[in-house]
XYZ file of N, CA and C in Angstrom:
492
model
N 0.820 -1.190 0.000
C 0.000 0.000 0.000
C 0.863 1.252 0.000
N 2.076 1.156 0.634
C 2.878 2.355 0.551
C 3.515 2.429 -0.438
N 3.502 1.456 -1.299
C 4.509 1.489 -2.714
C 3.010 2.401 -3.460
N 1.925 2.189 -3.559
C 0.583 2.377 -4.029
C 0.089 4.276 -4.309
N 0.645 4.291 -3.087
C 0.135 5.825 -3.030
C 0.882 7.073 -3.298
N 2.117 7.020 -3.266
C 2.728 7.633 -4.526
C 2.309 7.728 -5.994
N 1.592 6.843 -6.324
C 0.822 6.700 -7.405
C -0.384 7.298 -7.843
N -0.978 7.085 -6.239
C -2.457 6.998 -6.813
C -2.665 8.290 -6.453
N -2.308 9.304 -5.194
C -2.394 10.783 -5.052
C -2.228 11.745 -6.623
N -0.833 11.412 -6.893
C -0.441 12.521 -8.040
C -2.017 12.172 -9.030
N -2.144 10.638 -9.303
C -2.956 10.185 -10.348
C -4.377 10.704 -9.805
N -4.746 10.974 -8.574
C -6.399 11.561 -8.406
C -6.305 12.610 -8.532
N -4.586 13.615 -8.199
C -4.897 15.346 -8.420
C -5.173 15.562 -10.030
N -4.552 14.335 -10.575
C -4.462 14.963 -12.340
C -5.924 14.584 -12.835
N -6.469 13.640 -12.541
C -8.216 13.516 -12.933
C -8.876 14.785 -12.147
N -8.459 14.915 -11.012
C -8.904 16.103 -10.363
C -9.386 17.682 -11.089
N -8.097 17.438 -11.639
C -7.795 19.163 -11.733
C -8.015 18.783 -13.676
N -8.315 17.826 -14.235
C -9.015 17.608 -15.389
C -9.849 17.704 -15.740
N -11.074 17.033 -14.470
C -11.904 17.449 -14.528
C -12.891 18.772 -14.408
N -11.828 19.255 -13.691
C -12.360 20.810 -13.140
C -11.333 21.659 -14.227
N -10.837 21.109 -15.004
C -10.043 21.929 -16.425
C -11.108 22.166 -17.251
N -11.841 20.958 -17.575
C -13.354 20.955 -18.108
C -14.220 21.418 -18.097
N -14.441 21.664 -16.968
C -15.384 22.034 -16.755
C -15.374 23.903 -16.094
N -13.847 24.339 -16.443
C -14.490 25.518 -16.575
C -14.274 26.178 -17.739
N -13.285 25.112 -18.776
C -13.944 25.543 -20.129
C -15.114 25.547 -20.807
N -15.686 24.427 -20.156
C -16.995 24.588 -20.531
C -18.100 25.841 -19.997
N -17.544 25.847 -19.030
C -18.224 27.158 -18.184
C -18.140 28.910 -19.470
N -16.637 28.925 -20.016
C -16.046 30.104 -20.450
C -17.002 29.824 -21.860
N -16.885 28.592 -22.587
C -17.485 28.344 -24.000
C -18.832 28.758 -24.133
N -19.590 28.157 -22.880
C -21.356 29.001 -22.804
C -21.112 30.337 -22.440
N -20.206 30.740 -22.027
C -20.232 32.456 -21.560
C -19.930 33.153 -23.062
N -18.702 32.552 -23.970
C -18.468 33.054 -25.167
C -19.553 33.014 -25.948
N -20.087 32.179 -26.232
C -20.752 31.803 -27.091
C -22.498 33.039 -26.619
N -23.137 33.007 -25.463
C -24.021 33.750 -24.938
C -23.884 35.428 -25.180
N -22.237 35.635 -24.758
C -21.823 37.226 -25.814
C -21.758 37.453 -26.863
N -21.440 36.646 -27.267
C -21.109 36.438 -28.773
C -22.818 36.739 -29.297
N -23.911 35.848 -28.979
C -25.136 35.967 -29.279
C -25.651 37.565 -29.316
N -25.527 38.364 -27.684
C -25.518 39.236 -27.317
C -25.168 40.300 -28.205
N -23.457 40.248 -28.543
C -23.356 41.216 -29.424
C -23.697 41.362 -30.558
N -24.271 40.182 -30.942
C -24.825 40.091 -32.879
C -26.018 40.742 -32.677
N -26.908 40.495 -31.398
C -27.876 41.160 -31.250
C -28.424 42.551 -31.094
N -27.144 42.983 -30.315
C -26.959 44.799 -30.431
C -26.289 45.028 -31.524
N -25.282 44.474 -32.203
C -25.054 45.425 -33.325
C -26.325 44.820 -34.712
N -26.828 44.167 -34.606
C -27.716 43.833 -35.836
C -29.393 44.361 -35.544
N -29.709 44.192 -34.890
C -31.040 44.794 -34.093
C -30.945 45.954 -33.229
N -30.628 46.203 -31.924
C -30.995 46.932 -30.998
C -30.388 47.984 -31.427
N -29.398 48.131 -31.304
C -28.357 50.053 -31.909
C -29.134 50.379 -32.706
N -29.369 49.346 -34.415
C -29.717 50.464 -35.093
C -31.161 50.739 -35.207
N -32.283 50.091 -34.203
C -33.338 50.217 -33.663
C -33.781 52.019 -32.738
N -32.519 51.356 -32.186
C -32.518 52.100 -30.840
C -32.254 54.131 -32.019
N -31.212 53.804 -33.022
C -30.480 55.375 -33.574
C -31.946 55.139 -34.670
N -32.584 54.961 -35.233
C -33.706 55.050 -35.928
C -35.249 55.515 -35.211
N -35.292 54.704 -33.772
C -36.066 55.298 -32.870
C -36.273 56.737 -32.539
N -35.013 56.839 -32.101
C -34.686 58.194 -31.789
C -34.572 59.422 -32.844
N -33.982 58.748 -33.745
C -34.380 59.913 -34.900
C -36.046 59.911 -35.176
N -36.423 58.856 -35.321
C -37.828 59.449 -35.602
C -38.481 60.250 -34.273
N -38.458 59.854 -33.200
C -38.802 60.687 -32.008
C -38.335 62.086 -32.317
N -37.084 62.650 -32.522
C -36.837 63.510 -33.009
C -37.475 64.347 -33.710
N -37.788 64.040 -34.900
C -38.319 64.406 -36.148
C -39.196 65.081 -35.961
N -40.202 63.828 -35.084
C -41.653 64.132 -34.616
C -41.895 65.315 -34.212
N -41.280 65.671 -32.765
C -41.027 66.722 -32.356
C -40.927 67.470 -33.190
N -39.751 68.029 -34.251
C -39.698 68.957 -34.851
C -41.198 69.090 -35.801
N -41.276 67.969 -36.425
C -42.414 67.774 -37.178
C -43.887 68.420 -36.673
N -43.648 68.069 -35.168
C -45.411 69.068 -34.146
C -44.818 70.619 -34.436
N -43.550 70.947 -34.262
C -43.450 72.737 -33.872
C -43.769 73.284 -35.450
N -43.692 72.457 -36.433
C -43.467 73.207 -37.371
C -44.570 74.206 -37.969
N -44.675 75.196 -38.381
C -46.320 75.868 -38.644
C -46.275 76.330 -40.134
N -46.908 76.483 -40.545
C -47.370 75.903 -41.933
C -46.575 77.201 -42.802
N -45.842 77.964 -42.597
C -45.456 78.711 -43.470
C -44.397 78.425 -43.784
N -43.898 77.242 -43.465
C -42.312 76.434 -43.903
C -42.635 75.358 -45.262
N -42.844 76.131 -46.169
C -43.640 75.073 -47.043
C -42.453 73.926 -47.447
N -43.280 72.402 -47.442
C -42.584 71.284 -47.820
C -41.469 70.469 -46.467
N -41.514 71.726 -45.327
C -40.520 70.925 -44.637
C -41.665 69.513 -44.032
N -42.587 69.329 -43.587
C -43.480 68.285 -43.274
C -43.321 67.235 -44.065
N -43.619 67.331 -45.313
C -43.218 66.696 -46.400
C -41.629 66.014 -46.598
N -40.840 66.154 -46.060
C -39.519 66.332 -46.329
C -39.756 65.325 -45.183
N -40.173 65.571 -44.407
C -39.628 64.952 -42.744
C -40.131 63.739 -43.479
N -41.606 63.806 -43.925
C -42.078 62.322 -44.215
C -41.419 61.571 -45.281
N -40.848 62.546 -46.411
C -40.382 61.456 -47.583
C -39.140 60.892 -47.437
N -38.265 61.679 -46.743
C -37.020 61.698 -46.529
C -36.232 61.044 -45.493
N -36.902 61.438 -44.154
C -36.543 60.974 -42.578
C -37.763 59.406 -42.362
N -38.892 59.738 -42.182
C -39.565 58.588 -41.649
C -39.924 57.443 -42.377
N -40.365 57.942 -43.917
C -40.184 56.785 -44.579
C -38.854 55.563 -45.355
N -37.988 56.003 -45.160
C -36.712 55.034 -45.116
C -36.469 54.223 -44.025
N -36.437 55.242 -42.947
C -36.545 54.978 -41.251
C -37.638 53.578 -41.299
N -38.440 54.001 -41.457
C -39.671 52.837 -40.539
C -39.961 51.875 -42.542
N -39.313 52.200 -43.411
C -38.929 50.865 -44.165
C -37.386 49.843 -43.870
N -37.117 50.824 -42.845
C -35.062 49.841 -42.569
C -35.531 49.024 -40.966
N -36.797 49.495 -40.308
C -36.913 49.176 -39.212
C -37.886 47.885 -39.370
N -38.720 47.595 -40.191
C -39.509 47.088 -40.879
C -38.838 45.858 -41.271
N -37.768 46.279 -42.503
C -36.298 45.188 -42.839
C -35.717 44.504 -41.457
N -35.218 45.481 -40.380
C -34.568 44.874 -39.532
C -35.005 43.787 -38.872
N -36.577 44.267 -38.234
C -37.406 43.334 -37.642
C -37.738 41.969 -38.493
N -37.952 42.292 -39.676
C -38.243 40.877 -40.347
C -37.421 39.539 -40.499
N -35.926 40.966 -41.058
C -34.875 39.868 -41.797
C -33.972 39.148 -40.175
N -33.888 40.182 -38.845
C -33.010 39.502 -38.616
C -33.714 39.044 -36.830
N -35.291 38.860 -36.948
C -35.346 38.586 -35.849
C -34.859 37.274 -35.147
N -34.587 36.385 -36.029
C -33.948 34.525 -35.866
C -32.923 34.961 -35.116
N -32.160 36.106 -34.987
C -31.192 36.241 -33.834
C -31.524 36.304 -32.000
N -33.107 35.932 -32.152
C -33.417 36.098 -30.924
C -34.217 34.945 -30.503
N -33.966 34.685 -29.189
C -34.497 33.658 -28.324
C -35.689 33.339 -28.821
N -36.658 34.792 -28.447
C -38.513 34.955 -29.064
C -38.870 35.907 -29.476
N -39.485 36.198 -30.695
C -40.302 37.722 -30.777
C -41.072 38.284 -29.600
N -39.971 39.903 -29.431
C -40.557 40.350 -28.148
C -42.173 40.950 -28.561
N -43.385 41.029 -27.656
C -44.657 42.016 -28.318
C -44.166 43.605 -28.399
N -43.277 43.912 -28.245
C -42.629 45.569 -28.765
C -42.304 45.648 -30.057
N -41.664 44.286 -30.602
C -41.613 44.323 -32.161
C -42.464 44.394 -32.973
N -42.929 43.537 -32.198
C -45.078 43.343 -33.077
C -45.926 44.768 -32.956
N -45.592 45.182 -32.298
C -46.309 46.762 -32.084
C -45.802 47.688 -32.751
N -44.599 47.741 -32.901
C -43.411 48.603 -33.677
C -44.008 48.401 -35.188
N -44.079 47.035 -35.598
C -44.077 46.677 -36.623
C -45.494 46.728 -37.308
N -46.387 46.493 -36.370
C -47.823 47.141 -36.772
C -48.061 48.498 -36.757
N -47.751 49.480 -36.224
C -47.253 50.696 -36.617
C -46.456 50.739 -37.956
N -45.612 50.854 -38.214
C -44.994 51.042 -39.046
C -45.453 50.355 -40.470
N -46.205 49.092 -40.205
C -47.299 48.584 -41.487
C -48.434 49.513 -42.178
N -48.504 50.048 -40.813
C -49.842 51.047 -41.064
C -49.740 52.443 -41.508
N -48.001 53.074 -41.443
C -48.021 54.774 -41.074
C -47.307 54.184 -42.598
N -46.577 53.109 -43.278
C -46.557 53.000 -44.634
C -47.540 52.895 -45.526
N -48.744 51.820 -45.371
C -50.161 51.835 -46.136
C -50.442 53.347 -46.281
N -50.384 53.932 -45.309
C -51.246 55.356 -45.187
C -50.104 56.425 -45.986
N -48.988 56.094 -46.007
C -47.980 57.125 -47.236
C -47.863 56.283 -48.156
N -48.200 55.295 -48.820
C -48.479 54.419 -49.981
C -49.673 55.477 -50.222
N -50.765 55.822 -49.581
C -51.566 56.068 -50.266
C -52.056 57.231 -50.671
N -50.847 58.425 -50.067
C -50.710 59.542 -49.912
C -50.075 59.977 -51.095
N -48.997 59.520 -51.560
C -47.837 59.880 -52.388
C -48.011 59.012 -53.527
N -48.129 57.353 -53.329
C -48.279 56.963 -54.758
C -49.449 56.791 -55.304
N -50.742 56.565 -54.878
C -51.696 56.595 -54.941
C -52.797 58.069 -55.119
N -51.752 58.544 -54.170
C -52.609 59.996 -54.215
C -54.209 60.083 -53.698
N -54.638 59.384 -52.733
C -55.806 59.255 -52.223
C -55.664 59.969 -51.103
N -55.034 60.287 -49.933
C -54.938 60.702 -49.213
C -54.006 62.240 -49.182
N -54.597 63.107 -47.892
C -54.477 64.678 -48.647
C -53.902 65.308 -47.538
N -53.477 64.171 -46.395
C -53.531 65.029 -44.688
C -51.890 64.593 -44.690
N -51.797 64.591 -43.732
C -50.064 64.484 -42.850
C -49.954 63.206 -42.429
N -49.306 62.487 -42.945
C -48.991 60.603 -42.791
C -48.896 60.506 -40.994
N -50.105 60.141 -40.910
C -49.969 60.000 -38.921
C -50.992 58.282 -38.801
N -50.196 57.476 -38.715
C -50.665 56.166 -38.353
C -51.171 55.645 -36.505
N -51.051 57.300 -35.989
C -51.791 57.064 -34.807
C -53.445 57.523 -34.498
N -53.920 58.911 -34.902
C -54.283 59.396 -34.166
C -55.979 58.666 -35.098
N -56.294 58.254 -35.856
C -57.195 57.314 -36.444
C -56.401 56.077 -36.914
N -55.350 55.895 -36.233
C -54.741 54.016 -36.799
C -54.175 53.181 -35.433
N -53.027 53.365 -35.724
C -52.845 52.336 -34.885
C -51.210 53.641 -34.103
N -51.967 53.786 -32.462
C -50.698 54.948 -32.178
C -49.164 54.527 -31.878
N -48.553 55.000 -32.072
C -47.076 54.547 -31.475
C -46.674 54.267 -30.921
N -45.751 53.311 -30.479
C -45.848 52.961 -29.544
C -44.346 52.769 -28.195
N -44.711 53.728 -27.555
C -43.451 54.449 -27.103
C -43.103 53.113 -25.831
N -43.860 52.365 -25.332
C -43.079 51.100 -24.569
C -42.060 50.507 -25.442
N -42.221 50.274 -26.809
C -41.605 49.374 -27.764
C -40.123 50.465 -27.470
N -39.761 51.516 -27.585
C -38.972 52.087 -27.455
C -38.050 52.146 -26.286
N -38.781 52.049 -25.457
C -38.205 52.131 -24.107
C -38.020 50.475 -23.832
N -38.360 49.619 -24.226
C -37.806 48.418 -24.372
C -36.255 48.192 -25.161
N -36.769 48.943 -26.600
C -35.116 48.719 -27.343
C -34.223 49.568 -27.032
N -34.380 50.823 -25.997
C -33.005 51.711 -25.432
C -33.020 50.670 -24.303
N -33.803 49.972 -23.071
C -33.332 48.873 -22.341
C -32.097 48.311 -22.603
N -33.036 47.325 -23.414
C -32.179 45.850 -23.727
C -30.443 46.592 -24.275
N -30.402 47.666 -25.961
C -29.463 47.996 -26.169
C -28.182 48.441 -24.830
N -28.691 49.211 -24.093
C -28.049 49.485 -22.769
C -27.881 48.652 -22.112
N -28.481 47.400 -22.037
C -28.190 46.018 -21.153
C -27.146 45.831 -21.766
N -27.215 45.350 -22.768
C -26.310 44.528 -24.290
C -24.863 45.152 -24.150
N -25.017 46.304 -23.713
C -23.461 47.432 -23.736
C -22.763 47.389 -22.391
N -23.520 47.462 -21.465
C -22.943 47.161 -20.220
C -22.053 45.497 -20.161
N -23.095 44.737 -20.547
C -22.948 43.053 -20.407
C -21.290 43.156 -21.459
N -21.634 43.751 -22.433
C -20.182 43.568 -23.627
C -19.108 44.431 -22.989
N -19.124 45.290 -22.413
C -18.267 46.059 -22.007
C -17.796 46.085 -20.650
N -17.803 44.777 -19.942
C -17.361 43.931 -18.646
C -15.992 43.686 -18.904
């Protein structure tokens, strides 16, 4: 037995410390791999959610002060700023939601908005049926400012968590 254990010590620290080699690579591989998820998710969704949000919030604002002797700037906001905006937000949500666990209901709201404030400048500009100021809230469907305050959240989660 004393010839034995010279043996068998070194031989249980090295399964020992093998096993626990393992297992905190495995620990680091789900952590990589979970950031890794994370950051595809803020830079492919949430940022440019979050800088499209905000510009249109923006806009808006400017868009309420404006009074009617600025001819075409209304127009401008809509052809120029919101409709690219809420057709890239539209794209984003569609093409790259598979980057996420589940469709959050802020997307679905975002995105029913933005279905609707397009139908209604489809029918303004190419159609020419409509004669008022492209507003998909105040007879459609209103905006929806939780969805927002969800994607500055999460983006700000996403930045903190990456920047550990």
């Amino acid at each position: 037995m004393d010839k034995l254990l010279p043996i068998i010590i070194p031989g249980t620290i090295v399964i020992l410390g093998a096993i626990l080699a393992i297992i905190i690579n495995r620990y680091f591989d789900k952590r990589n791999k979970l950031l890794a998820s994370k950051r595809e998710q803020l830079e492919k969704i949430f940022a440019p959610l979050e800088i499209l949000s905000k510009v249109n919030k923006q806009e808006f604002t400017r868009f309420q002060k404006i009074v009617n002797h600025i001819p075409g700037e209304r127009e401008f906001i809509e052809q120029s700023i919101w409709y690219p905006n809420n057709l890239e937000i539209k794209r984003i949500i569609m093409t790259q939601s598979h980057l996420l666990d589940h469709m959050p209901n802020e997307f679905l709201d975002i995105l029913d908005h933005v279905n609707l404030w397009l139908f209604v400048y489809d029918a303004k500009y190419d159609k020419k049926t409509h004669h008022d100021h492209v507003y998909a809230g105040p007879h459609g469907k209103p905006y929806p400012t939780h969805a927002d305050e969800f994607i500055f959240k999460k983006a700000s989660m996403y930045r903190k968590l990456l920047n550990q």
